[in-house]
Short mmCIF file of C-alpha atoms and ligand atoms in Angstrom, two decimals:
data_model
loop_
_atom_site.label_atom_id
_atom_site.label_comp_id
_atom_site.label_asym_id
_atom_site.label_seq_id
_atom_site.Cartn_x
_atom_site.Cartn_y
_atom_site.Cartn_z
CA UNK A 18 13.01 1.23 17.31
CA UNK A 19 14.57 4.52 17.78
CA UNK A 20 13.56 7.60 15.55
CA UNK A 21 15.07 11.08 15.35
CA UNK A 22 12.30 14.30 15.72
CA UNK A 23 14.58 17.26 15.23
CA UNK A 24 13.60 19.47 18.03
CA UNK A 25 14.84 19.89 21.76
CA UNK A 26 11.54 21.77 22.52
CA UNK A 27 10.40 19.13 25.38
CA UNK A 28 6.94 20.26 24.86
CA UNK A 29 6.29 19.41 21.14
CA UNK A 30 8.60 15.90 22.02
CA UNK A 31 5.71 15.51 24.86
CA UNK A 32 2.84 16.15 22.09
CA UNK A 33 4.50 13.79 19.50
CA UNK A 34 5.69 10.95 21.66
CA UNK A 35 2.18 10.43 22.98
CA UNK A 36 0.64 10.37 19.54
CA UNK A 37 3.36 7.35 18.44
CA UNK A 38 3.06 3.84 17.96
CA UNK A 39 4.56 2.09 21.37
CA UNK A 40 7.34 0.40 19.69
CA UNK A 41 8.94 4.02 18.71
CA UNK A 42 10.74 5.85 21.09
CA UNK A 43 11.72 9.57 19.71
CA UNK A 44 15.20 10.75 20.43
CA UNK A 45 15.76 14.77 20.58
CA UNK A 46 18.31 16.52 18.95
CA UNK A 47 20.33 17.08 22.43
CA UNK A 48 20.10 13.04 22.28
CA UNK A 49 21.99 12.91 19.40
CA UNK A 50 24.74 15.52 20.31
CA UNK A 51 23.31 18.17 18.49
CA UNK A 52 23.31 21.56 20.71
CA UNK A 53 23.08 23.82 18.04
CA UNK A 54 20.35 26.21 16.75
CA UNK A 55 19.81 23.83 13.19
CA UNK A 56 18.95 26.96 10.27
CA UNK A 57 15.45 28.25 9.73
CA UNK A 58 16.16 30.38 6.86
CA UNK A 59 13.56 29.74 4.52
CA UNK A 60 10.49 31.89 3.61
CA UNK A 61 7.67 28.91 4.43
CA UNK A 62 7.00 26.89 6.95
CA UNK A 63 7.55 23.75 4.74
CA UNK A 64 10.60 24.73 4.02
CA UNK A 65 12.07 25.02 6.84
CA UNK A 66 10.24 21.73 7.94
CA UNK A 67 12.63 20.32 4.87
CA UNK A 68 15.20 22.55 6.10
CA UNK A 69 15.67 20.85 9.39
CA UNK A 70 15.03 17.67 8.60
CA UNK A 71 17.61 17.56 5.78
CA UNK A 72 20.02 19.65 8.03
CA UNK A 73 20.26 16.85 10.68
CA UNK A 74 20.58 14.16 7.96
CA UNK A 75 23.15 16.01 6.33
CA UNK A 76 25.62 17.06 9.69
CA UNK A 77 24.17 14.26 11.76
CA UNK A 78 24.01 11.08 9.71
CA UNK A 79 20.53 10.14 11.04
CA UNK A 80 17.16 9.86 9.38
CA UNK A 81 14.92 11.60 10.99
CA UNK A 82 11.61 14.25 11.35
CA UNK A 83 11.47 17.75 11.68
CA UNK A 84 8.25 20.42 12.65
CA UNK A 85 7.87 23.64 12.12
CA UNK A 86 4.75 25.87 13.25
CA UNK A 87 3.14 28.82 12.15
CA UNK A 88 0.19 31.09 13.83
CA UNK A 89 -1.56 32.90 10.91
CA UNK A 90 -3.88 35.11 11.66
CA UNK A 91 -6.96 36.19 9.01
CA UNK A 92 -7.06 40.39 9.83
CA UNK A 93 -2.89 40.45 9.83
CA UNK A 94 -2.89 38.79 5.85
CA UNK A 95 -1.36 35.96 8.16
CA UNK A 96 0.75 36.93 10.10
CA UNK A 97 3.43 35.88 12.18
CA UNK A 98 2.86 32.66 10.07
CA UNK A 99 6.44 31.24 9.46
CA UNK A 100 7.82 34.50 11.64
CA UNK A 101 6.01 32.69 14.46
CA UNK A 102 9.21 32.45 17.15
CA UNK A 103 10.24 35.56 16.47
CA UNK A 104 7.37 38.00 16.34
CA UNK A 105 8.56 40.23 18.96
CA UNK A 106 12.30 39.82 18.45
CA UNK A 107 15.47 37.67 18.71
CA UNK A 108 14.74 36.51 21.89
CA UNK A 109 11.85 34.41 20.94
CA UNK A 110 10.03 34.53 24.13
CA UNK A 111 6.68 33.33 24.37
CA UNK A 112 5.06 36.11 26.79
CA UNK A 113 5.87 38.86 24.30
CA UNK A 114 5.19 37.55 21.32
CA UNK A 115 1.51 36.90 22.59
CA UNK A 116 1.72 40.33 23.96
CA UNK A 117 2.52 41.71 20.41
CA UNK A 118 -0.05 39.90 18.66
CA UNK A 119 -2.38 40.91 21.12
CA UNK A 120 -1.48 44.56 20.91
CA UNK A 121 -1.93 44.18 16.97
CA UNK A 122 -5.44 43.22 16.88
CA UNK A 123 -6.28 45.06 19.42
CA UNK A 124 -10.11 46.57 18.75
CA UNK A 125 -10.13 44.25 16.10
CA UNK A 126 -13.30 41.88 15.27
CA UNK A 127 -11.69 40.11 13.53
CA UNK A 128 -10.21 37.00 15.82
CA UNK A 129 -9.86 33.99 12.67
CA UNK A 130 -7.11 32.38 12.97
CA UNK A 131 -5.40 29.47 12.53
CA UNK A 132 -2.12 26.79 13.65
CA UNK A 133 0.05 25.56 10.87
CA UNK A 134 2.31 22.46 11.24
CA UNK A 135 4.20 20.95 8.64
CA UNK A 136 6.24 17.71 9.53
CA UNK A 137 8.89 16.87 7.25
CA UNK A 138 10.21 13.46 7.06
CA UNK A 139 13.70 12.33 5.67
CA UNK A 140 13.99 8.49 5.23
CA UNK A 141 15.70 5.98 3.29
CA UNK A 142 16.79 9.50 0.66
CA UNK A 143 13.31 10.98 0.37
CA UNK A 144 12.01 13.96 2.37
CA UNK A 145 8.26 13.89 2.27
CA UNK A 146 6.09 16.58 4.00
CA UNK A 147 2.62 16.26 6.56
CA UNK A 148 0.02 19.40 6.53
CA UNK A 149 -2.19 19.75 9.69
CA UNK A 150 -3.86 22.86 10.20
CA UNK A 151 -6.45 24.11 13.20
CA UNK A 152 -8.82 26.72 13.10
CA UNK A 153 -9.71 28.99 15.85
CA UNK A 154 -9.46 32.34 16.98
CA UNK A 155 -7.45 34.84 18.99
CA UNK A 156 -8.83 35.72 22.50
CA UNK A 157 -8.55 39.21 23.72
CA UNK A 158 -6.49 37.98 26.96
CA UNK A 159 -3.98 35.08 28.01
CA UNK A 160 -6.32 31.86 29.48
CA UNK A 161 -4.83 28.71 31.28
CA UNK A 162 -1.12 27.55 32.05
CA UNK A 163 -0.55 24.52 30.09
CA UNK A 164 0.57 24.16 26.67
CA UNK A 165 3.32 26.20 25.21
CA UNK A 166 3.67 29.41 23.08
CA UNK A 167 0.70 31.16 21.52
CA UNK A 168 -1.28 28.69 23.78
CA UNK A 169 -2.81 30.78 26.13
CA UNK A 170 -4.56 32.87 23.53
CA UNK A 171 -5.63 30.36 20.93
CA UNK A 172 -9.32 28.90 20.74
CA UNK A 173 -10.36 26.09 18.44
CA UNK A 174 -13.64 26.17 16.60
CA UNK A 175 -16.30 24.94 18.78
CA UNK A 176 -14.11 25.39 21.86
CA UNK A 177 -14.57 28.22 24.65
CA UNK A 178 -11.11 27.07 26.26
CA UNK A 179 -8.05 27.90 24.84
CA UNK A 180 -5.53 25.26 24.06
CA UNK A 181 -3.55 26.53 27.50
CA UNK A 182 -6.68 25.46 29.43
CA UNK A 183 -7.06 21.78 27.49
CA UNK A 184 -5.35 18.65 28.69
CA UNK A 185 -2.57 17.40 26.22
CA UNK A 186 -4.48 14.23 25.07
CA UNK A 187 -7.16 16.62 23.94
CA UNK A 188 -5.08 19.28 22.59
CA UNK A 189 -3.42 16.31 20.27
CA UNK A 190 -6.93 15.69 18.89
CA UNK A 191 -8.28 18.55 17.31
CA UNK A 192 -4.89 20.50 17.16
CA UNK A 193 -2.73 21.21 14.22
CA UNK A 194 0.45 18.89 15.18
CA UNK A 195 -1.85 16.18 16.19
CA UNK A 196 -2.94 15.98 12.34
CA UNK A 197 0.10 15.86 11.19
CA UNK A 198 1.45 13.78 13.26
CA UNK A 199 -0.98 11.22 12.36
CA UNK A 200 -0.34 11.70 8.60
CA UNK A 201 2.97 10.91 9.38
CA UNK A 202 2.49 7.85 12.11
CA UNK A 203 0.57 6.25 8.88
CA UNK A 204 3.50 6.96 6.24
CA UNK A 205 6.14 5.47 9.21
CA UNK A 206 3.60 2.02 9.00
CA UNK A 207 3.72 1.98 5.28
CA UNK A 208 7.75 2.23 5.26
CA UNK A 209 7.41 -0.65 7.76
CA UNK A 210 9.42 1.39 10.42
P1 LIG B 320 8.54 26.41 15.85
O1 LIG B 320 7.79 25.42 15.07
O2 LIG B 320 9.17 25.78 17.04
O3 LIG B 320 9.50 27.21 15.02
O4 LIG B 320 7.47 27.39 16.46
C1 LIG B 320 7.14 28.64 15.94
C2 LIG B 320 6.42 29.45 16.98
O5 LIG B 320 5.11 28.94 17.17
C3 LIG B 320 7.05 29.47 18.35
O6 LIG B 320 6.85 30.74 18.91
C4 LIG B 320 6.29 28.42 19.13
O7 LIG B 320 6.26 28.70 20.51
C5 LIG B 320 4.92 28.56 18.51
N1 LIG B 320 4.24 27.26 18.52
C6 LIG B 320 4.63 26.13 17.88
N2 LIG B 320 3.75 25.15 18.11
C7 LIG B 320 2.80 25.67 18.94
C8 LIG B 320 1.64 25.12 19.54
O8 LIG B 320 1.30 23.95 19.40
N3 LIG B 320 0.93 25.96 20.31
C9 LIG B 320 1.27 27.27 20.50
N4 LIG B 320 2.35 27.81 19.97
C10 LIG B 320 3.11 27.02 19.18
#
């Protein structure tokens, strides 16, 4: 069966796809005609998880999931948290919003941090919500090319590799989308989807 994740950000379609059961194949929003940016106008990252998810249902007809991810980091009262994507501005490029977050601890002992994800699912009328959270820290410098976003300078706990220098299959493990993609996978098998 086919099953909507509102995102065109190939990356986190990469993450989740691997993490579902075979017999569901996850179209993107560009699958279902959808080119536009959907609103993230809320002041949490569950809501505009909700936000999204409701958004497609609404405009596009389609039941479907929605993520939405926030770094928060311990020494900035946690920030970017739902300010993630746009830390350093409009554009919402990658490169400098590491480089800002960087800059801002800067000195700073204080690494803690941690990866928010909160998966909202609309079926059959219902939106319901999935928490996953990793801990970690901030590294002083960018490590590894893989991954996406704040990536390069993320550590888990217990880890000496940032989640830019991990492979996907273990990134999906301990990491925060991995979680809740897993609360979700088991909500899916109780709806008998
Ligand atoms: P959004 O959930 O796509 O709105 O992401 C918010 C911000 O967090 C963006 O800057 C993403 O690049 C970043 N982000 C989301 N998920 C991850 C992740 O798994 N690793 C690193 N950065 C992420």
């Amino acid at each position: 069966m086919q099953l909507v994740f509102a995102t065109n950000n190939q990356n986190k379609l990469k993450e989740v796809q691997s993490l579902m059961p075979k017999h569901i194949k996850l179209l993107s929003l560009k699958d279902i005609g959808c080119f536009e940016d959907i609103p993230e106008t809320q002041l949490t990252i569950e809501g505009n998880a909700i936000q999204k998810a409701e958004y497609v249902k609404q405009q596009y007809g389609y039941d479907c999931f929605a993520d939405d991810t926030g770094l928060e980091v311990e020494a900035l009262n946690g920030e970017p948290g739902v300010y993630s994507a746009r830390y350093a501005g409009k554009q919402r490029d990658a490169n400098a919003n590491m480089n800002m977050l960087l800059a801002n601890l800067k000195g700073n002992t204080n690494r803690k941090a941690q990866f928010k994800t909160v998966i909202a699912l609309h079926l059959n009328n219902k939106t319901e919500t999935f928490t996953g959270i990793c801990k970690g820290e901030i590294t002083t410098v960018k490590y590894g090319d893989k991954g996406f976003g704040y990536d390069p300078i993320f550590k888990a706990e217990g880890y000496i590799k940032t989640f830019a220098e991990i492979s996907l299959e273990e990134k999906n493990k301990i990491g925060h989308r991995g979680m809740a993609v897993r609360f979700l996978v088991n909500k899916l098998f109780e709806h008998n989807v």
